[in-house]
mmCIF file of C-alpha atoms in Angstrom:
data_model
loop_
_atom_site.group_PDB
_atom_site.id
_atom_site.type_symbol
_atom_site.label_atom_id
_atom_site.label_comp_id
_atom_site.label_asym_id
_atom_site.label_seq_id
_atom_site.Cartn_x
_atom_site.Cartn_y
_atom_site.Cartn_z
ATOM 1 C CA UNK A 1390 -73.346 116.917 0.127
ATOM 2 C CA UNK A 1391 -71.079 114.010 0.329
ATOM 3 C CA UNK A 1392 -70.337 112.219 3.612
ATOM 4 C CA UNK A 1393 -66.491 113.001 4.515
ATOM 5 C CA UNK A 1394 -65.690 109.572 4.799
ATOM 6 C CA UNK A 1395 -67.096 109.207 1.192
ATOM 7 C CA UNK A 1396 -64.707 112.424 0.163
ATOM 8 C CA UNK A 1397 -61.467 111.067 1.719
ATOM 9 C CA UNK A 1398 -62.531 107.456 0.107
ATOM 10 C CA UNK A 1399 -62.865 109.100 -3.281
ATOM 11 C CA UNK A 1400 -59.579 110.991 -3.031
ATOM 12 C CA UNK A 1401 -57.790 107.648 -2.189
ATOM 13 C CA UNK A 1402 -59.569 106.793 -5.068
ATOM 14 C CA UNK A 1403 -58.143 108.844 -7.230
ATOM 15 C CA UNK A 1404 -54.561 108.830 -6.110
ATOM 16 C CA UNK A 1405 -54.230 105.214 -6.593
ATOM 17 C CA UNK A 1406 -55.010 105.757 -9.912
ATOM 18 C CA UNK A 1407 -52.837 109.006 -10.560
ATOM 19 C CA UNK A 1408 -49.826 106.359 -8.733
ATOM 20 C CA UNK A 1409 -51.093 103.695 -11.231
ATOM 21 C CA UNK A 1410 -51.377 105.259 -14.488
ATOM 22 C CA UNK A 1411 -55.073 103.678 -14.333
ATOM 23 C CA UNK A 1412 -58.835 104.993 -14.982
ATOM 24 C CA UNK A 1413 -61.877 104.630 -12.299
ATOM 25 C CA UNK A 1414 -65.681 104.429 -13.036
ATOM 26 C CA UNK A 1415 -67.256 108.005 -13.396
ATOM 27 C CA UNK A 1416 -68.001 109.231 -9.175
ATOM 28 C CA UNK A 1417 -71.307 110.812 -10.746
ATOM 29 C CA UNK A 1418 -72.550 107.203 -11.763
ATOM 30 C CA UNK A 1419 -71.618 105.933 -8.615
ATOM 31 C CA UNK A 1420 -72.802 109.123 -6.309
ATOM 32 C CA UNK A 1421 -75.347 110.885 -8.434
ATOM 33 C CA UNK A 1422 -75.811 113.643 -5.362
ATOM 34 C CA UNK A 1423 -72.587 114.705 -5.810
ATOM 35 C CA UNK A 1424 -72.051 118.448 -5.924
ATOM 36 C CA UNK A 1425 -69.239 120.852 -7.386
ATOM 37 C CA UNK A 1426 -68.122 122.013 -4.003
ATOM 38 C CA UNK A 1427 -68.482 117.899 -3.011
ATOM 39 C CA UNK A 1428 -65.608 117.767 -5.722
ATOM 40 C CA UNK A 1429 -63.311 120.446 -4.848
ATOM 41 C CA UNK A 1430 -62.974 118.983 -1.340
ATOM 42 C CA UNK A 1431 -61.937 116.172 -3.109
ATOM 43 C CA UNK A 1432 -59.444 117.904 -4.690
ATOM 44 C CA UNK A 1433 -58.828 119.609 -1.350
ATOM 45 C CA UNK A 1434 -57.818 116.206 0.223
ATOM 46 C CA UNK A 1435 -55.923 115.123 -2.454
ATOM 47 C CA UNK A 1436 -53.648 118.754 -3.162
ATOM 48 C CA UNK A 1437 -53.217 118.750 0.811
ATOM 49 C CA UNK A 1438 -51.718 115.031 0.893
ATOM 50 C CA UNK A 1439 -49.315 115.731 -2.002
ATOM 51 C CA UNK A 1440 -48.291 118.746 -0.498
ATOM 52 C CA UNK A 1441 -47.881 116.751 3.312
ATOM 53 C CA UNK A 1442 -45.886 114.449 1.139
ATOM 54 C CA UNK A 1443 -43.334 116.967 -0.141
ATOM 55 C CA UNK A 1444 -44.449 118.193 -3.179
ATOM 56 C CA UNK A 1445 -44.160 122.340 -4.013
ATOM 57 C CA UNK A 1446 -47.724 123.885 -5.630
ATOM 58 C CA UNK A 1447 -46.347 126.677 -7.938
ATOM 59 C CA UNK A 1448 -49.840 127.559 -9.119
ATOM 60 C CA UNK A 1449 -53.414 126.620 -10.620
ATOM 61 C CA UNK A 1450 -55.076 125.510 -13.635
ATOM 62 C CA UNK A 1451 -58.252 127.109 -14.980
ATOM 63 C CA UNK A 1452 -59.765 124.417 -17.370
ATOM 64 C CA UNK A 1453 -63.460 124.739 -19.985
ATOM 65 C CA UNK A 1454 -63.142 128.328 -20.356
ATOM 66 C CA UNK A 1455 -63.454 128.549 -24.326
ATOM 67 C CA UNK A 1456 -66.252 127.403 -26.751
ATOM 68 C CA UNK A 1457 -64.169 124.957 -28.476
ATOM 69 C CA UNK A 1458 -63.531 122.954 -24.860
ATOM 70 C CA UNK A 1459 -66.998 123.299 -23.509
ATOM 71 C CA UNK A 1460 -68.096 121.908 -26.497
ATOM 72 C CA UNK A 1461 -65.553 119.069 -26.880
ATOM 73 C CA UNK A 1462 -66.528 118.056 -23.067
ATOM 74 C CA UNK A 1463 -70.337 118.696 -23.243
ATOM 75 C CA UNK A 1464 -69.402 120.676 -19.720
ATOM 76 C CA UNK A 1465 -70.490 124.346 -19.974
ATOM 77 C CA UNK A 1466 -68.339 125.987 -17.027
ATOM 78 C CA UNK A 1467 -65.121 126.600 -15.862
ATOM 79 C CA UNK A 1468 -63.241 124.640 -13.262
ATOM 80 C CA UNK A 1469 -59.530 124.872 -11.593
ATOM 81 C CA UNK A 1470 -57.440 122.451 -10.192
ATOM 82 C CA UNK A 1471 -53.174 122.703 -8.655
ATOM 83 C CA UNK A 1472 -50.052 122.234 -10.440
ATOM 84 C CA UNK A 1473 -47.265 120.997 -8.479
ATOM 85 C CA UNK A 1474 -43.522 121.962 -9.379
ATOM 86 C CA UNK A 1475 -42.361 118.405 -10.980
ATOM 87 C CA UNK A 1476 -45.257 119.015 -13.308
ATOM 88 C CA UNK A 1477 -43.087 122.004 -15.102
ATOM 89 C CA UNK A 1478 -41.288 121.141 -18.090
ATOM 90 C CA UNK A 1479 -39.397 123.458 -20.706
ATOM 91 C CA UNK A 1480 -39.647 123.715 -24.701
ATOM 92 C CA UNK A 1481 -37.875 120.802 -25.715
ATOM 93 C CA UNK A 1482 -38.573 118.330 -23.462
ATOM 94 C CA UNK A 1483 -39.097 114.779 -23.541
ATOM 95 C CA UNK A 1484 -42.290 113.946 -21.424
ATOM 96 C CA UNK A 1485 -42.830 110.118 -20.637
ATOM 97 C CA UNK A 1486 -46.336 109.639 -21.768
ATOM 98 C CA UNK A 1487 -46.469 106.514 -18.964
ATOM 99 C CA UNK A 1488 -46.693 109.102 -16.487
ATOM 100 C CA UNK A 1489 -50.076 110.033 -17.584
ATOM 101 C CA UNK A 1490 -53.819 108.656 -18.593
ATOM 102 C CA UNK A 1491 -55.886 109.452 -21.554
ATOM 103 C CA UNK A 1492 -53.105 111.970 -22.702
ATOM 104 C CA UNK A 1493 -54.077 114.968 -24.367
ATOM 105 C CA UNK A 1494 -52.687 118.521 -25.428
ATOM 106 C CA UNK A 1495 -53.882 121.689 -25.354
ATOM 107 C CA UNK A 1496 -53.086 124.963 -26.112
ATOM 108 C CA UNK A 1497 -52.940 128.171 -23.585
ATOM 109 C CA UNK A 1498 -51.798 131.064 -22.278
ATOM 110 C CA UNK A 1499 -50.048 130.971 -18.903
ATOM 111 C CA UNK A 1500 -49.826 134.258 -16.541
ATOM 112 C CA UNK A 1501 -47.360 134.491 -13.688
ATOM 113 C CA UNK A 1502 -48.493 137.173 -10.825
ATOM 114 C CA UNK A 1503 -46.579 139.719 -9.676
ATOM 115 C CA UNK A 1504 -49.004 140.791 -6.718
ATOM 116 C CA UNK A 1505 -51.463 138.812 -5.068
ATOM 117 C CA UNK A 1506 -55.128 139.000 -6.502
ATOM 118 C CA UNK A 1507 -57.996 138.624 -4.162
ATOM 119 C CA UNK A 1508 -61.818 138.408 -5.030
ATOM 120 C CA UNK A 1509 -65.111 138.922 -4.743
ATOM 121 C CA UNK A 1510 -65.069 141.821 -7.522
ATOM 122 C CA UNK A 1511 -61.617 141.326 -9.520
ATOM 123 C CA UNK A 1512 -62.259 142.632 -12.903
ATOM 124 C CA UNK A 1513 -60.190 141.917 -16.014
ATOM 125 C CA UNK A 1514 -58.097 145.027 -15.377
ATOM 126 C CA UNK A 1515 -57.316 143.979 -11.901
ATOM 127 C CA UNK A 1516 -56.396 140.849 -13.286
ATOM 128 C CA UNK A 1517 -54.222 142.610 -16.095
ATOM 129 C CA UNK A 1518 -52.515 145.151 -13.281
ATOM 130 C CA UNK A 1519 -51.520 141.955 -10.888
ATOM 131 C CA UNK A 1520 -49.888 140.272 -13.869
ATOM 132 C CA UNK A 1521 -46.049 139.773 -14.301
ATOM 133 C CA UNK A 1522 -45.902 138.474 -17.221
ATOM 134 C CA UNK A 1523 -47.362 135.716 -19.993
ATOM 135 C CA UNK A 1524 -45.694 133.296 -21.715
ATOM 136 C CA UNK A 1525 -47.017 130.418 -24.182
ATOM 137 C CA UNK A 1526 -47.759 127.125 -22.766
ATOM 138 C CA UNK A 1527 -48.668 123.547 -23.458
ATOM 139 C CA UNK A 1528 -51.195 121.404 -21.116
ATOM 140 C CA UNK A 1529 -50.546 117.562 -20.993
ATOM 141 C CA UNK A 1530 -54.079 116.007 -19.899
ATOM 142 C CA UNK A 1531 -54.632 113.751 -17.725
ATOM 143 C CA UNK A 1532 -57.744 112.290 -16.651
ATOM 144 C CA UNK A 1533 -58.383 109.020 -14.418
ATOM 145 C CA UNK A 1534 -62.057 109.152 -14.262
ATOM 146 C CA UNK A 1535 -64.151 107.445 -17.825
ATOM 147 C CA UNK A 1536 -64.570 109.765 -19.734
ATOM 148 C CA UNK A 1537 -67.911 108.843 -21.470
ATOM 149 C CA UNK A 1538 -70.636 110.638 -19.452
ATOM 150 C CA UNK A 1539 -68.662 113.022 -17.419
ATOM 151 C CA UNK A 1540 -69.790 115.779 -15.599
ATOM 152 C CA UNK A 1541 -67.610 119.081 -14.046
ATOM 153 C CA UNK A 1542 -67.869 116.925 -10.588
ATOM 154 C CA UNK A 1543 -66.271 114.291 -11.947
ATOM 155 C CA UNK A 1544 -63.396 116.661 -13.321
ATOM 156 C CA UNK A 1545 -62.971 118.584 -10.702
ATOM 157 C CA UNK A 1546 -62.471 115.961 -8.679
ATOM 158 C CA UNK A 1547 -59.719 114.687 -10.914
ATOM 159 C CA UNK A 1548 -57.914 117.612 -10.390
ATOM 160 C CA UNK A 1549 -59.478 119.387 -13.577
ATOM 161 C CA UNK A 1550 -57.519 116.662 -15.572
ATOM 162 C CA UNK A 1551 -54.297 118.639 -15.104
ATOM 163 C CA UNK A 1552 -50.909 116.355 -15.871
ATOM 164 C CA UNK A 1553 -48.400 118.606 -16.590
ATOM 165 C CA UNK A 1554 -47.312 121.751 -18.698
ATOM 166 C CA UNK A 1555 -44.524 122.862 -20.731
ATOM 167 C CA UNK A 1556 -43.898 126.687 -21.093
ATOM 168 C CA UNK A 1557 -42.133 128.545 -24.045
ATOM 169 C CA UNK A 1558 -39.148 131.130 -23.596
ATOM 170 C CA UNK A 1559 -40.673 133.972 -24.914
ATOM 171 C CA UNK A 1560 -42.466 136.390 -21.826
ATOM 172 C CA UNK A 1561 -44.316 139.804 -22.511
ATOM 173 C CA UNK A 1562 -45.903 141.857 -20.218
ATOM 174 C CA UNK A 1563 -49.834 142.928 -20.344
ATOM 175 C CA UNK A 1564 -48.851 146.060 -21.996
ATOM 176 C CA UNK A 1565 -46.579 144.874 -24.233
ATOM 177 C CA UNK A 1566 -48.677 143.151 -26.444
ATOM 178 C CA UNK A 1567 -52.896 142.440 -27.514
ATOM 179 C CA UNK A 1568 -52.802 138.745 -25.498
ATOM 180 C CA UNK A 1569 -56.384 138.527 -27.321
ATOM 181 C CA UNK A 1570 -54.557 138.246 -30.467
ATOM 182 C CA UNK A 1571 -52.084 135.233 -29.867
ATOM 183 C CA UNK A 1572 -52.299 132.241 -32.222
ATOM 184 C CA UNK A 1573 -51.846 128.822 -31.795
ATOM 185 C CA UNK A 1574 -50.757 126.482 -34.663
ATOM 186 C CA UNK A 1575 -50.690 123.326 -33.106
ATOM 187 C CA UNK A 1576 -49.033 119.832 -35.232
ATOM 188 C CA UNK A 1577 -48.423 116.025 -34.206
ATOM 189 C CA UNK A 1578 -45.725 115.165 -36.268
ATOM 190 C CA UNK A 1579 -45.329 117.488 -38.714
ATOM 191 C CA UNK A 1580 -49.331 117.848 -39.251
ATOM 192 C CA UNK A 1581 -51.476 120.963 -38.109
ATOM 193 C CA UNK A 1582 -54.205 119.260 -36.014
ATOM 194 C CA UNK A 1583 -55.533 122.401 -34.159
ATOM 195 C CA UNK A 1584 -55.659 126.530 -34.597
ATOM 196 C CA UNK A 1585 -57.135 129.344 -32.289
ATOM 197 C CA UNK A 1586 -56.557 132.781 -31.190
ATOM 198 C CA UNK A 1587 -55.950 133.261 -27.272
ATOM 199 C CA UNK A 1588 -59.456 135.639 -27.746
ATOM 200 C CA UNK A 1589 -61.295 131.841 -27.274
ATOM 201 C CA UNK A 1590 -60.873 131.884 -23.556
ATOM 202 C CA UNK A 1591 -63.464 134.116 -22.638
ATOM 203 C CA UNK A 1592 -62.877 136.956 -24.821
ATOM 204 C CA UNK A 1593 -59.747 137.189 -23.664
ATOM 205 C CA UNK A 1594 -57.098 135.181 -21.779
ATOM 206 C CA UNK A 1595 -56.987 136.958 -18.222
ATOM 207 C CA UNK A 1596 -60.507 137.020 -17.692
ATOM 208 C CA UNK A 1597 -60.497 133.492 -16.377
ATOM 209 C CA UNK A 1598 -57.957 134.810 -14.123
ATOM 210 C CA UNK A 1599 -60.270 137.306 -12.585
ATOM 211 C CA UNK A 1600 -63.062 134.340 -12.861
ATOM 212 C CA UNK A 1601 -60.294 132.304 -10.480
ATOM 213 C CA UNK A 1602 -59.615 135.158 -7.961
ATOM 214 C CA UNK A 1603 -63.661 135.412 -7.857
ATOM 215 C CA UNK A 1604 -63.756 131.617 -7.296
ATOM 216 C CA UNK A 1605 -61.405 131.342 -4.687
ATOM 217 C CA UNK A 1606 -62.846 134.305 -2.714
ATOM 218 C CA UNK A 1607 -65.948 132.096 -2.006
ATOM 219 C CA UNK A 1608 -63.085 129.368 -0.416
ATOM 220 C CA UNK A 1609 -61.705 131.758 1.312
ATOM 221 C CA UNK A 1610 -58.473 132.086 -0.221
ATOM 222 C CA UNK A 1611 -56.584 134.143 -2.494
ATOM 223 C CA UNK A 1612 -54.176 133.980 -5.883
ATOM 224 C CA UNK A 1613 -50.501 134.822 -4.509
ATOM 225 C CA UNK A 1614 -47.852 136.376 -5.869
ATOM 226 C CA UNK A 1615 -45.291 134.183 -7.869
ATOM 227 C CA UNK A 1616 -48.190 131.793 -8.722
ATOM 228 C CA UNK A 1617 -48.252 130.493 -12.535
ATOM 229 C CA UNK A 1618 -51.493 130.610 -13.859
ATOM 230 C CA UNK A 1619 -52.953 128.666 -16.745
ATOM 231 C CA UNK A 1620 -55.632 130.284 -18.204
ATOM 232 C CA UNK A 1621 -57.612 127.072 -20.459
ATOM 233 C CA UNK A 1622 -57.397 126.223 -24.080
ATOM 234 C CA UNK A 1623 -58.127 128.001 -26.985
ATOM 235 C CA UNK A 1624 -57.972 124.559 -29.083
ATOM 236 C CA UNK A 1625 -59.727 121.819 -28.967
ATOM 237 C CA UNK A 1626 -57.184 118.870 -27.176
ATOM 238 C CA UNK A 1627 -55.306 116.940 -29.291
ATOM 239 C CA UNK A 1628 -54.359 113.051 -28.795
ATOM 240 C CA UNK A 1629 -51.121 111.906 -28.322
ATOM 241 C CA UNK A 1630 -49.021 108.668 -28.021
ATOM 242 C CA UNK A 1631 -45.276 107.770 -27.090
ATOM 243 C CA UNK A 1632 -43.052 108.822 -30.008
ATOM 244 C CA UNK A 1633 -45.151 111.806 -31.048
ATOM 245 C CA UNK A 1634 -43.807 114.761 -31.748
ATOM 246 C CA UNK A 1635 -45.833 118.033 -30.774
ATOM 247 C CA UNK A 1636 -45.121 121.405 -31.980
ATOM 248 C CA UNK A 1637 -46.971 124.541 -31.079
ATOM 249 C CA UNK A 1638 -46.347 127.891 -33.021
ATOM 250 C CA UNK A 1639 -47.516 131.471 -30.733
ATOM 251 C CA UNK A 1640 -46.600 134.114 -33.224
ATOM 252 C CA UNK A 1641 -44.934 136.785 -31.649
ATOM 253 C CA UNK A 1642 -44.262 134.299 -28.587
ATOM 254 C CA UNK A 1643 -42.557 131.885 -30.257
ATOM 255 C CA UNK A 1644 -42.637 128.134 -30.331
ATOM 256 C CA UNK A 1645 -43.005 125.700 -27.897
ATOM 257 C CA UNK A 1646 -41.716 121.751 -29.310
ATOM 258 C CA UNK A 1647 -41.894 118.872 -26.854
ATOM 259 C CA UNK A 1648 -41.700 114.321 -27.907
ATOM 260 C CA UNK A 1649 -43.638 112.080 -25.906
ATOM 261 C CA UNK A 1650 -40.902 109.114 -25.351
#
């Protein structure tokens, strides 16, 4: 385990970089003892300054829950980091890719709650029964560690690489529809780059939100009603640069379109 003065020195770290726009040497080269829960104190540090400094958390981001992401990482389990409210744009936006490093898309699910959802034993039908709704979404990526050589501690720790997200208008209940079955056509100007089904993410989308409620249980927390939940990629992520134009295409959920300016 990391020293705590080590912790709060890495999560200055880090938020001097997220301020700058910049990148830092991998904290697994630097402190090879490093351990996962090393890095979500990290995060811990970090989330509970932003939030001392004003900011509203509106939910959390489940990240390397598919194949095609584990694969594209070389990192083999999930992790989670916190979105913040000014990180929540709509279909149609224009994003300012300054605001980000090493920017990437990717294509998900997102779940709202309607009740809270509490581990140690949430199944996927518990999951399923405290959902409100689900509605398409886009991740914007944004990493400030290296990323040659990285390792889940060094994600974590970079708040799972989450930037931002932009969700669709279309929202359907659990019952409403087969979430396993949701496509994703995703295109950079005008060019399919990326496909997947939503059945990627762990056979299917809200499973990772029963692996979350599990996950938190052992931090002794809980997911809370009126939290957003994004539920990881079913593509691999996708590059982008200012003046791109990105265009995702759900099926029956529609389309979500967003420029990088």
């Amino acid at each position: 385990m990391l020293h705590p003065d080590d912790i709060a020195a890495i999560a200055a770290e880090l938020a001097e970089a997220d301020r700058t726009h910049s990148v830092i040497p991998r904290i697994t080269a630097r402190y090879p003892d490093a351990t996962v829960e090393d890095s979500y104190a990290i995060q811990g540090v970090w989330r509970d300054q932003n939030i001392a400094a004003g900011r509203t958390l509106v939910g959390r981001k489940i990240g390397l829950t598919s194949k095609a992401m584990q694969q594209a990482t070389g990192i083999t389990e999930p992790d989670y980091g916190v979105m913040f409210d000014d990180t929540v744009y709509e279909s149609g936006a224009e994003i300012p890719v300054e605001k980000f490093s090493n920017v990437r898309i990717e294509v998900e699910l997102a779940f709202v709650l309607k009740t809270p959802l509490e581990g140690p034993d949430c199944t996927l039908d518990d999951a399923l029964a405290a959902i409100d709704y689900a509605v398409p979404a886009l991740e914007v990526l944004n990493s400030h560690i290296e990323l040659e050589g990285r390792t889940i501690v060094d994600t974590i720790s970079d708040n799972a690489a989450y930037g931002a997200m932009v969700l669709g208008d279309i929202h359907k209940r659990p019952d409403e529809i087969d979430l396993r079955w949701i496509p994703g056509v995703l295109s950079r100007n005008g060019e399919i780059e990326e496909t997947g089904v939503a059945a990627g993410v762990l056979g299917h989308p809200a499973t990772g939100v029963a692996w979350l409620a599990n996950k938190f249980h052992q931090h002794g927390a809980r997911l809370e009603a009126g939290e957003i939940i994004l539920a990881g990629s079913f593509t691999r992520p996708m590059w982008v640069s200012r003046g791109d134009t990105v265009r995702c295409d759900y099926g029956p959920l529609g389309v979500i379109e967003c420029r990088f300016v």
